[in-house]
Amino acid sequence: MRNSTPPAGASLWSAQAQMPAALAKRVTIVAGQGASVITADGAELLDAPAGLWHANVGHGREDIARVAYDQMRKLETYHVFGRFVNDVALSLADRVTALGPIPDAKIFWTSGGSDAVDLACKLARRHWQLEGRPDKRIILSRHNAYHGLHGFGTSIAGLDYNRDGYGTDSLIPETARIPTNDLAAAEAIITELGPEHIAAVVAEPVIGTGGVIAPATGYLEGLQRLARQHDILFIADEVVTGFGRTGTMFACERFGLEPDMVLMAKGITSGYAPLGGVLIGPRVWERYFNSDDAPILRHGITYSGHATACAVAHANLDILEREHLLRRSAELEGVLHHAIQPLADHPLVTAVRSGTGFLAGVQLNADVPGEAVVDACLDSGLLTRLIHNNTLHICPPFVVTDDEVSFIAKTIRVALDHITD
């Protein structure tokens, strides 16, 4: 029997956490404004990861909060199952499809990125069933890729530790990985597996959690070309890159891609409400819309097209447009690259990856205690975290100043020097 009273919040099981370590060094965020957050201890921290890649317009936006309040007073939400819809889900659908990289697209709303991954993979398999080609079931993804942690996201993860421990190599069978940036090797795997067995390939334009890895020149375009050549659906996972992170509304624009589906979440609301979606091209959606005996897609989420979340998304998009934040993101890409690249010369750094979008990864040597570097940054007013391969995560809100970007680089250098000493 326990004799001591557990600390406040001890009941929470944190995500992706080694819980004894997380509980011992928990950082509680209680407020945020602009590009910074405030801890329960009163410390102000520059939010280098923008939460989990999502706080594009910054924290504490009163105008977004008022939109949410007004929408809740009018109608908190109503589902979009069957013939019932709510007006905000409809208007946001028209707005986002007009902004997206797929002509004449439809959108299926979800509650977030992991939901979007599951829907897209299910839809890809269902597509080929209805095409009379049921053997096309394999979903390809890239090494180092992260696609959320629902059923399909776990199964197609390119980070092995996210797939391990569930009794099989792939929680949902018939998935496979292709190299991160080697197009010839990807083609060899497609040939080996047999294109007649492959339903879709899913790719992040810039790999995020896997270490902030930009595509090799021509890789994404080549992967799309291979998909078309072999009659494989091409799915762009823009959960991180969508809504301005690469200086364009979607990274597909930057790389000249026109996929069959685009996954989105995070930046569509800048984290002010949970919302995701799948943008779907005519090749996939037409059969579901164009005849009286059209099939039904047996998929749905209670909070798909949540009215308040959609109203928040409208407000977020208004801010992106009104404050020219896509243009600012494109400018900040160069500012960050210039500030962060000198860290590549530090003896504790393996690589610095930046210059393709307003995001970067500073990969530390394998023997460097990464959490100690994070702690030193926190002590100096910078919030960052570790992602794959001992990499510091940098993906600030679009509202940071040039000086704040310089502060990120300087603070990391001081932290590394402290570890060296």
Short mmCIF file of C-alpha atoms in Angstrom, two decimals:
data_model
loop_
_atom_site.label_atom_id
_atom_site.label_comp_id
_atom_site.label_asym_id
_atom_site.label_seq_id
_atom_site.Cartn_x
_atom_site.Cartn_y
_atom_site.Cartn_z
CA MET A 1 0.00 0.00 0.00
CA ARG A 2 1.34 3.44 -0.92
CA ASN A 3 1.82 5.84 1.96
CA SER A 4 2.62 9.01 0.03
CA THR A 5 0.29 11.21 -1.96
CA PRO A 6 1.30 11.23 -5.66
CA PRO A 7 2.21 14.60 -7.17
CA ALA A 8 -0.41 16.54 -9.12
CA GLY A 9 -0.83 15.16 -12.61
CA ALA A 10 0.76 11.80 -11.82
CA SER A 11 -2.26 10.11 -13.40
CA LEU A 12 -1.36 11.32 -16.90
CA TRP A 13 0.36 8.79 -19.18
CA SER A 14 2.33 10.98 -21.59
CA ALA A 15 2.75 10.14 -25.27
CA GLN A 16 6.04 8.67 -26.54
CA ALA A 17 7.54 8.91 -23.05
CA GLN A 18 9.75 6.81 -20.80
CA MET A 19 7.48 7.63 -17.91
CA PRO A 20 9.85 7.56 -14.91
CA ALA A 21 12.18 9.97 -16.73
CA ALA A 22 9.29 12.14 -17.95
CA LEU A 23 7.77 12.40 -14.46
CA ALA A 24 11.13 13.28 -12.92
CA LYS A 25 11.68 16.20 -15.31
CA ARG A 26 8.20 17.20 -16.39
CA VAL A 27 7.80 20.67 -17.94
CA THR A 28 4.26 22.02 -17.59
CA ILE A 29 3.22 24.67 -20.11
CA VAL A 30 0.47 26.97 -18.85
CA ALA A 31 0.35 29.86 -21.34
CA GLY A 32 1.66 31.09 -24.64
CA GLN A 33 1.97 34.29 -26.60
CA GLY A 34 3.41 34.73 -30.08
CA ALA A 35 6.44 32.50 -30.50
CA SER A 36 6.89 31.81 -26.78
CA VAL A 37 5.30 29.72 -24.05
CA ILE A 38 5.24 30.08 -20.26
CA THR A 39 5.86 27.24 -17.81
CA ALA A 40 4.17 26.62 -14.47
CA ASP A 41 7.38 27.90 -12.86
CA GLY A 42 7.04 31.21 -14.72
CA ALA A 43 9.85 30.64 -17.22
CA GLU A 44 9.37 32.13 -20.69
CA LEU A 45 10.64 29.82 -23.44
CA LEU A 46 10.99 30.45 -27.16
CA ASP A 47 9.02 27.59 -28.74
CA ALA A 48 11.47 26.25 -31.33
CA PRO A 49 9.37 23.18 -32.27
CA ALA A 50 6.10 25.19 -32.54
CA GLY A 51 4.52 22.63 -30.23
CA LEU A 52 4.51 19.52 -32.40
CA TRP A 53 5.18 21.30 -35.72
CA HIS A 54 1.80 23.03 -35.59
CA ALA A 55 1.83 26.53 -34.02
CA ASN A 56 2.37 28.31 -37.34
CA VAL A 57 0.60 31.57 -36.46
CA GLY A 58 1.89 31.57 -32.89
CA HIS A 59 0.23 31.21 -29.51
CA GLY A 60 -2.44 33.27 -27.77
CA ARG A 61 -4.37 34.60 -30.79
CA GLU A 62 -7.44 36.30 -29.34
CA ASP A 63 -9.11 36.62 -32.73
CA ILE A 64 -9.06 32.83 -33.17
CA ALA A 65 -10.41 32.33 -29.64
CA ARG A 66 -13.29 34.74 -30.34
CA VAL A 67 -14.17 32.90 -33.54
CA ALA A 68 -14.28 29.64 -31.60
CA TYR A 69 -16.47 31.23 -28.90
CA ASP A 70 -18.88 32.71 -31.44
CA GLN A 71 -19.15 29.40 -33.29
CA MET A 72 -19.79 27.44 -30.09
CA ARG A 73 -22.54 29.86 -29.09
CA LYS A 74 -24.15 29.34 -32.50
CA LEU A 75 -23.43 25.62 -32.98
CA GLU A 76 -20.59 23.72 -31.36
CA THR A 77 -20.77 21.10 -34.11
CA TYR A 78 -22.94 18.70 -36.00
CA HIS A 79 -21.72 15.51 -37.65
CA VAL A 80 -21.26 15.06 -41.40
CA PHE A 81 -22.55 11.48 -41.68
CA GLY A 82 -24.93 10.60 -44.49
CA ARG A 83 -26.95 13.54 -45.77
CA PHE A 84 -26.39 15.68 -42.67
CA VAL A 85 -23.67 18.33 -42.66
CA ASN A 86 -22.83 21.59 -40.96
CA ASP A 87 -22.33 24.81 -42.86
CA VAL A 88 -18.77 25.48 -41.67
CA ALA A 89 -17.49 22.08 -42.81
CA LEU A 90 -18.93 22.86 -46.25
CA SER A 91 -17.40 26.32 -46.58
CA LEU A 92 -13.99 25.20 -45.35
CA ALA A 93 -14.03 22.28 -47.79
CA ASP A 94 -14.51 24.67 -50.71
CA ARG A 95 -11.79 26.99 -49.42
CA VAL A 96 -9.15 24.34 -48.81
CA THR A 97 -9.73 22.42 -52.03
CA ALA A 98 -9.28 25.71 -53.92
CA LEU A 99 -5.93 26.21 -52.16
CA GLY A 100 -4.71 22.65 -52.67
CA PRO A 101 -2.45 21.14 -55.33
CA ILE A 102 -5.02 18.69 -56.76
CA PRO A 103 -7.40 20.07 -59.42
CA ASP A 104 -11.09 19.27 -58.92
CA ALA A 105 -10.45 17.63 -55.54
CA LYS A 106 -12.80 16.53 -52.78
CA ILE A 107 -11.89 16.60 -49.10
CA PHE A 108 -12.75 14.15 -46.34
CA TRP A 109 -12.38 15.76 -42.91
CA THR A 110 -10.73 13.93 -40.02
CA SER A 111 -9.77 14.79 -36.46
CA GLY A 112 -6.03 14.97 -37.14
CA GLY A 113 -3.05 13.65 -39.05
CA SER A 114 -3.09 10.06 -37.81
CA ASP A 115 -6.77 9.81 -38.76
CA ALA A 116 -5.91 11.17 -42.21
CA VAL A 117 -3.23 8.51 -42.71
CA ASP A 118 -5.63 5.72 -41.79
CA LEU A 119 -8.30 7.04 -44.14
CA ALA A 120 -5.93 7.45 -47.09
CA CYS A 121 -4.49 3.94 -46.74
CA LYS A 122 -7.95 2.39 -46.40
CA LEU A 123 -9.17 4.38 -49.38
CA ALA A 124 -6.18 3.30 -51.48
CA ARG A 125 -6.89 -0.38 -50.83
CA ARG A 126 -10.60 0.10 -51.39
CA HIS A 127 -9.88 1.87 -54.68
CA TRP A 128 -8.15 -1.15 -56.15
CA GLN A 129 -10.81 -3.54 -54.82
CA LEU A 130 -13.40 -1.56 -56.75
CA GLU A 131 -11.12 -1.50 -59.79
CA GLY A 132 -11.25 -5.29 -59.79
CA ARG A 133 -7.58 -5.57 -58.79
CA PRO A 134 -7.78 -6.87 -55.21
CA ASP A 135 -4.16 -8.01 -55.16
CA LYS A 136 -2.99 -4.38 -55.02
CA ARG A 137 -2.78 -4.07 -51.23
CA ILE A 138 0.81 -3.16 -50.28
CA ILE A 139 1.37 0.34 -48.92
CA LEU A 140 4.90 1.65 -49.45
CA SER A 141 6.53 4.29 -47.26
CA ARG A 142 10.06 5.63 -46.79
CA HIS A 143 12.73 4.75 -44.26
CA ASN A 144 12.75 7.39 -41.48
CA ALA A 145 9.16 8.35 -42.28
CA TYR A 146 6.61 9.14 -39.59
CA HIS A 147 2.92 8.92 -40.43
CA GLY A 148 1.25 9.05 -37.03
CA LEU A 149 0.52 6.09 -34.78
CA HIS A 150 -2.94 4.83 -35.61
CA GLY A 151 -3.24 1.39 -37.16
CA PHE A 152 -1.91 2.19 -40.62
CA GLY A 153 0.47 4.87 -39.33
CA THR A 154 2.08 2.34 -37.00
CA SER A 155 2.26 -0.20 -39.81
CA ILE A 156 3.90 2.04 -42.41
CA ALA A 157 6.25 3.82 -40.01
CA GLY A 158 9.77 4.16 -41.35
CA LEU A 159 11.07 4.34 -37.78
CA ASP A 160 11.39 0.71 -36.73
CA TYR A 161 10.83 1.33 -33.01
CA ASN A 162 7.34 2.65 -33.75
CA ARG A 163 6.40 -0.68 -35.38
CA ASP A 164 8.08 -2.99 -32.87
CA GLY A 165 6.33 -4.78 -30.05
CA TYR A 166 2.92 -5.56 -31.52
CA GLY A 167 3.52 -9.18 -32.44
CA THR A 168 4.21 -8.77 -36.16
CA ASP A 169 6.52 -6.71 -38.34
CA SER A 170 3.53 -4.72 -39.56
CA LEU A 171 0.47 -4.23 -37.36
CA ILE A 172 -1.63 -4.20 -40.54
CA PRO A 173 -0.08 -6.64 -43.02
CA GLU A 174 1.29 -5.91 -46.48
CA THR A 175 3.39 -2.81 -45.99
CA ALA A 176 6.99 -2.20 -47.06
CA ARG A 177 9.67 0.49 -46.88
CA ILE A 178 11.69 2.10 -49.65
CA PRO A 179 14.92 4.09 -49.20
CA THR A 180 14.59 7.68 -48.06
CA ASN A 181 16.25 9.32 -51.07
CA ASP A 182 17.48 6.60 -53.43
CA LEU A 183 15.16 6.51 -56.42
CA ALA A 184 16.91 3.61 -58.19
CA ALA A 185 16.70 1.47 -55.06
CA ALA A 186 13.02 2.40 -54.66
CA GLU A 187 12.35 1.26 -58.22
CA ALA A 188 14.16 -2.02 -57.54
CA ILE A 189 11.92 -2.70 -54.54
CA ILE A 190 8.81 -1.91 -56.56
CA THR A 191 9.97 -4.37 -59.20
CA GLU A 192 10.77 -7.01 -56.59
CA LEU A 193 7.40 -6.72 -54.85
CA GLY A 194 5.58 -6.47 -58.15
CA PRO A 195 3.62 -3.33 -59.07
CA GLU A 196 0.54 -5.51 -59.40
CA HIS A 197 0.65 -5.93 -55.60
CA ILE A 198 1.22 -2.28 -54.63
CA ALA A 199 -1.73 -0.01 -53.83
CA ALA A 200 0.01 3.23 -52.89
CA VAL A 201 3.21 4.96 -51.88
CA VAL A 202 3.08 7.54 -49.06
CA ALA A 203 5.77 10.21 -48.78
CA GLU A 204 6.40 13.31 -46.67
CA PRO A 205 7.81 16.05 -48.93
CA VAL A 206 10.23 16.88 -46.11
CA ILE A 207 10.57 14.11 -43.53
CA GLY A 208 9.85 15.64 -40.13
CA THR A 209 10.11 13.46 -37.03
CA GLY A 210 12.54 11.16 -38.83
CA GLY A 211 15.19 13.88 -38.57
CA VAL A 212 14.14 16.79 -40.85
CA ILE A 213 15.34 15.23 -44.10
CA ALA A 214 14.82 17.14 -47.34
CA PRO A 215 14.24 15.24 -50.58
CA ALA A 216 17.20 14.68 -52.87
CA THR A 217 16.97 16.69 -56.08
CA GLY A 218 14.39 15.05 -58.32
CA TYR A 219 13.50 12.32 -55.83
CA LEU A 220 9.86 13.22 -55.19
CA GLU A 221 9.22 13.97 -58.84
CA GLY A 222 10.81 10.65 -59.73
CA LEU A 223 8.78 8.78 -57.13
CA GLN A 224 5.58 10.27 -58.51
CA ARG A 225 6.69 9.29 -62.02
CA LEU A 226 7.32 5.70 -60.88
CA ALA A 227 3.90 5.60 -59.23
CA ARG A 228 2.19 6.70 -62.42
CA GLN A 229 4.26 4.37 -64.56
CA HIS A 230 3.30 1.38 -62.40
CA ASP A 231 -0.31 2.38 -61.68
CA ILE A 232 0.32 3.04 -57.97
CA LEU A 233 -1.50 5.79 -56.06
CA PHE A 234 0.82 8.58 -54.89
CA ILE A 235 -0.03 10.07 -51.47
CA ALA A 236 1.72 13.18 -50.15
CA ASP A 237 1.76 13.42 -46.35
CA GLU A 238 1.71 17.19 -45.76
CA VAL A 239 0.68 17.03 -42.11
CA VAL A 240 3.87 18.94 -41.22
CA THR A 241 4.59 20.83 -44.45
CA GLY A 242 1.06 21.95 -45.31
CA PHE A 243 -0.13 25.53 -44.85
CA GLY A 244 3.11 27.37 -45.36
CA ARG A 245 5.98 25.48 -43.75
CA THR A 246 7.93 25.35 -47.02
CA GLY A 247 6.99 28.87 -48.13
CA THR A 248 4.07 27.73 -50.29
CA MET A 249 0.62 26.70 -49.13
CA PHE A 250 1.58 23.08 -49.77
CA ALA A 251 5.03 21.62 -50.40
CA CYS A 252 3.59 19.88 -53.47
CA GLU A 253 3.61 23.32 -55.15
CA ARG A 254 7.29 23.77 -54.36
CA PHE A 255 8.22 20.40 -55.83
CA GLY A 256 5.78 20.41 -58.74
CA LEU A 257 3.76 17.44 -57.48
CA GLU A 258 0.16 16.54 -58.26
CA PRO A 259 -0.55 13.50 -56.07
CA ASP A 260 -3.68 11.41 -55.89
CA MET A 261 -4.17 12.35 -52.24
CA VAL A 262 -2.76 14.95 -49.84
CA LEU A 263 -2.86 14.50 -46.07
CA MET A 264 -3.19 17.58 -43.88
CA ALA A 265 -3.62 18.59 -40.22
CA LYS A 266 -1.48 20.67 -37.78
CA GLY A 267 -1.06 23.94 -39.70
CA ILE A 268 -4.66 24.03 -40.91
CA THR A 269 -5.64 25.33 -37.44
CA SER A 270 -2.15 26.06 -36.05
CA GLY A 271 -3.13 23.72 -33.24
CA TYR A 272 -6.02 25.87 -31.95
CA ALA A 273 -8.39 22.94 -32.55
CA PRO A 274 -7.89 19.34 -33.69
CA LEU A 275 -8.63 18.99 -37.40
CA GLY A 276 -7.23 17.02 -40.30
CA GLY A 277 -8.26 16.01 -43.76
CA VAL A 278 -7.48 14.10 -46.93
CA LEU A 279 -7.57 15.94 -50.23
CA ILE A 280 -8.62 13.39 -52.85
CA GLY A 281 -8.21 13.58 -56.62
CA PRO A 282 -10.86 12.67 -59.22
CA ARG A 283 -9.22 9.35 -60.06
CA VAL A 284 -10.21 8.13 -56.59
CA TRP A 285 -13.37 10.08 -55.73
CA GLU A 286 -15.35 9.97 -59.00
CA ARG A 287 -16.88 6.51 -58.61
CA TYR A 288 -18.29 7.49 -55.21
CA PHE A 289 -20.11 10.56 -56.59
CA ASN A 290 -21.13 9.98 -60.20
CA SER A 291 -23.87 7.37 -60.36
CA ASP A 292 -27.07 6.46 -58.55
CA ASP A 293 -25.58 3.10 -57.57
CA ALA A 294 -22.28 4.59 -56.36
CA PRO A 295 -20.54 2.62 -53.61
CA ILE A 296 -20.39 3.92 -50.03
CA LEU A 297 -17.05 4.50 -48.37
CA ARG A 298 -17.63 2.81 -45.02
CA HIS A 299 -15.50 5.21 -43.03
CA GLY A 300 -16.38 7.98 -40.62
CA ILE A 301 -15.18 9.84 -37.54
CA THR A 302 -17.56 11.48 -35.06
CA TYR A 303 -15.69 14.78 -35.16
CA SER A 304 -15.00 14.88 -38.91
CA GLY A 305 -15.73 18.42 -40.04
CA HIS A 306 -16.24 19.60 -36.45
CA ALA A 307 -17.92 22.99 -36.86
CA THR A 308 -15.83 24.82 -34.26
CA ALA A 309 -12.59 23.31 -35.54
CA CYS A 310 -13.54 24.34 -39.08
CA ALA A 311 -14.35 27.89 -37.92
CA VAL A 312 -10.95 28.01 -36.24
CA ALA A 313 -9.34 26.83 -39.47
CA HIS A 314 -11.02 29.66 -41.37
CA ALA A 315 -9.68 32.16 -38.84
CA ASN A 316 -6.21 30.64 -39.07
CA LEU A 317 -6.22 30.84 -42.87
CA ASP A 318 -7.39 34.45 -42.62
CA ILE A 319 -4.33 35.24 -40.50
CA LEU A 320 -1.97 33.46 -42.89
CA GLU A 321 -3.36 35.59 -45.73
CA ARG A 322 -3.78 38.91 -43.89
CA GLU A 323 -0.31 38.88 -42.35
CA HIS A 324 1.41 37.42 -45.44
CA LEU A 325 2.84 34.61 -43.33
CA LEU A 326 3.60 32.29 -46.25
CA ARG A 327 5.89 34.95 -47.64
CA ARG A 328 7.37 35.43 -44.17
CA SER A 329 7.95 31.67 -43.86
CA ALA A 330 9.84 31.71 -47.16
CA GLU A 331 12.01 34.59 -45.88
CA LEU A 332 12.65 32.85 -42.57
CA GLU A 333 13.86 29.73 -44.36
CA GLY A 334 16.99 31.61 -45.41
CA VAL A 335 17.37 33.32 -42.04
CA LEU A 336 17.27 29.98 -40.24
CA HIS A 337 19.62 28.32 -42.72
CA HIS A 338 22.18 31.12 -42.34
CA ALA A 339 21.94 31.05 -38.54
CA ILE A 340 21.97 27.31 -37.99
CA GLN A 341 24.46 25.99 -40.55
CA PRO A 342 27.60 27.13 -38.63
CA LEU A 343 26.65 24.56 -35.97
CA ALA A 344 27.73 21.87 -38.44
CA ASP A 345 31.34 22.68 -37.49
CA HIS A 346 30.78 21.94 -33.79
CA PRO A 347 32.60 18.77 -32.66
CA LEU A 348 29.43 17.40 -31.04
CA VAL A 349 27.33 17.75 -34.19
CA THR A 350 26.98 15.05 -36.85
CA ALA A 351 24.91 17.08 -39.32
CA VAL A 352 22.73 20.17 -39.68
CA ARG A 353 19.80 19.85 -42.05
CA SER A 354 18.12 23.08 -43.17
CA GLY A 355 17.35 25.13 -46.26
CA THR A 356 14.22 23.36 -47.51
CA GLY A 357 11.42 25.10 -45.68
CA PHE A 358 11.35 26.92 -42.37
CA LEU A 359 12.50 23.96 -40.31
CA ALA A 360 15.80 22.37 -39.36
CA GLY A 361 17.36 19.47 -37.53
CA VAL A 362 20.65 19.54 -35.64
CA GLN A 363 21.79 15.94 -35.34
CA LEU A 364 24.12 15.39 -32.41
CA ASN A 365 26.80 12.71 -32.28
CA ALA A 366 25.43 9.40 -31.05
CA ASP A 367 27.37 9.58 -27.77
CA VAL A 368 26.20 13.11 -26.90
CA PRO A 369 23.61 13.17 -24.08
CA GLY A 370 20.88 14.87 -26.06
CA GLU A 371 18.54 15.41 -23.12
CA ALA A 372 21.32 17.28 -21.32
CA VAL A 373 21.54 19.62 -24.33
CA VAL A 374 17.76 20.11 -24.23
CA ASP A 375 17.99 20.87 -20.49
CA ALA A 376 20.73 23.44 -21.05
CA CYS A 377 18.63 25.11 -23.74
CA LEU A 378 15.62 25.21 -21.40
CA ASP A 379 17.74 26.87 -18.72
CA SER A 380 18.64 29.55 -21.27
CA GLY A 381 15.08 30.22 -22.42
CA LEU A 382 14.83 27.93 -25.47
CA LEU A 383 12.38 25.05 -25.74
CA THR A 384 13.48 22.30 -28.08
CA ARG A 385 13.23 18.51 -28.01
CA LEU A 386 14.88 15.41 -29.41
CA ILE A 387 13.55 13.58 -32.44
CA HIS A 388 15.02 10.63 -34.35
CA ASN A 389 18.77 10.03 -34.31
CA ASN A 390 19.54 12.39 -31.43
CA THR A 391 18.34 15.35 -33.48
CA LEU A 392 17.23 18.71 -32.06
CA HIS A 393 13.84 19.73 -33.46
CA ILE A 394 13.60 23.28 -34.87
CA CYS A 395 10.37 24.39 -36.56
CA PRO A 396 9.39 27.78 -35.09
CA PRO A 397 6.14 29.69 -35.50
CA PHE A 398 6.05 31.98 -38.52
CA VAL A 399 5.79 35.00 -36.20
CA VAL A 400 9.35 34.77 -34.83
CA THR A 401 11.75 37.62 -35.47
CA ASP A 402 15.11 37.30 -37.17
CA ASP A 403 16.74 37.95 -33.79
CA GLU A 404 14.79 35.09 -32.23
CA VAL A 405 15.99 32.75 -34.96
CA SER A 406 19.57 33.84 -34.20
CA PHE A 407 18.86 33.21 -30.51
CA ILE A 408 17.94 29.59 -31.33
CA ALA A 409 21.31 28.95 -32.99
CA LYS A 410 23.33 30.81 -30.34
CA THR A 411 21.60 29.05 -27.48
CA ILE A 412 22.21 25.62 -28.98
CA ARG A 413 25.89 26.45 -29.46
CA VAL A 414 26.23 27.58 -25.84
CA ALA A 415 24.48 24.41 -24.67
CA LEU A 416 26.83 22.26 -26.74
CA ASP A 417 29.86 24.15 -25.44
CA HIS A 418 28.57 23.56 -21.90
CA ILE A 419 28.40 19.80 -22.56
CA THR A 420 31.92 19.90 -24.03
CA ASP A 421 33.26 21.60 -20.90
#
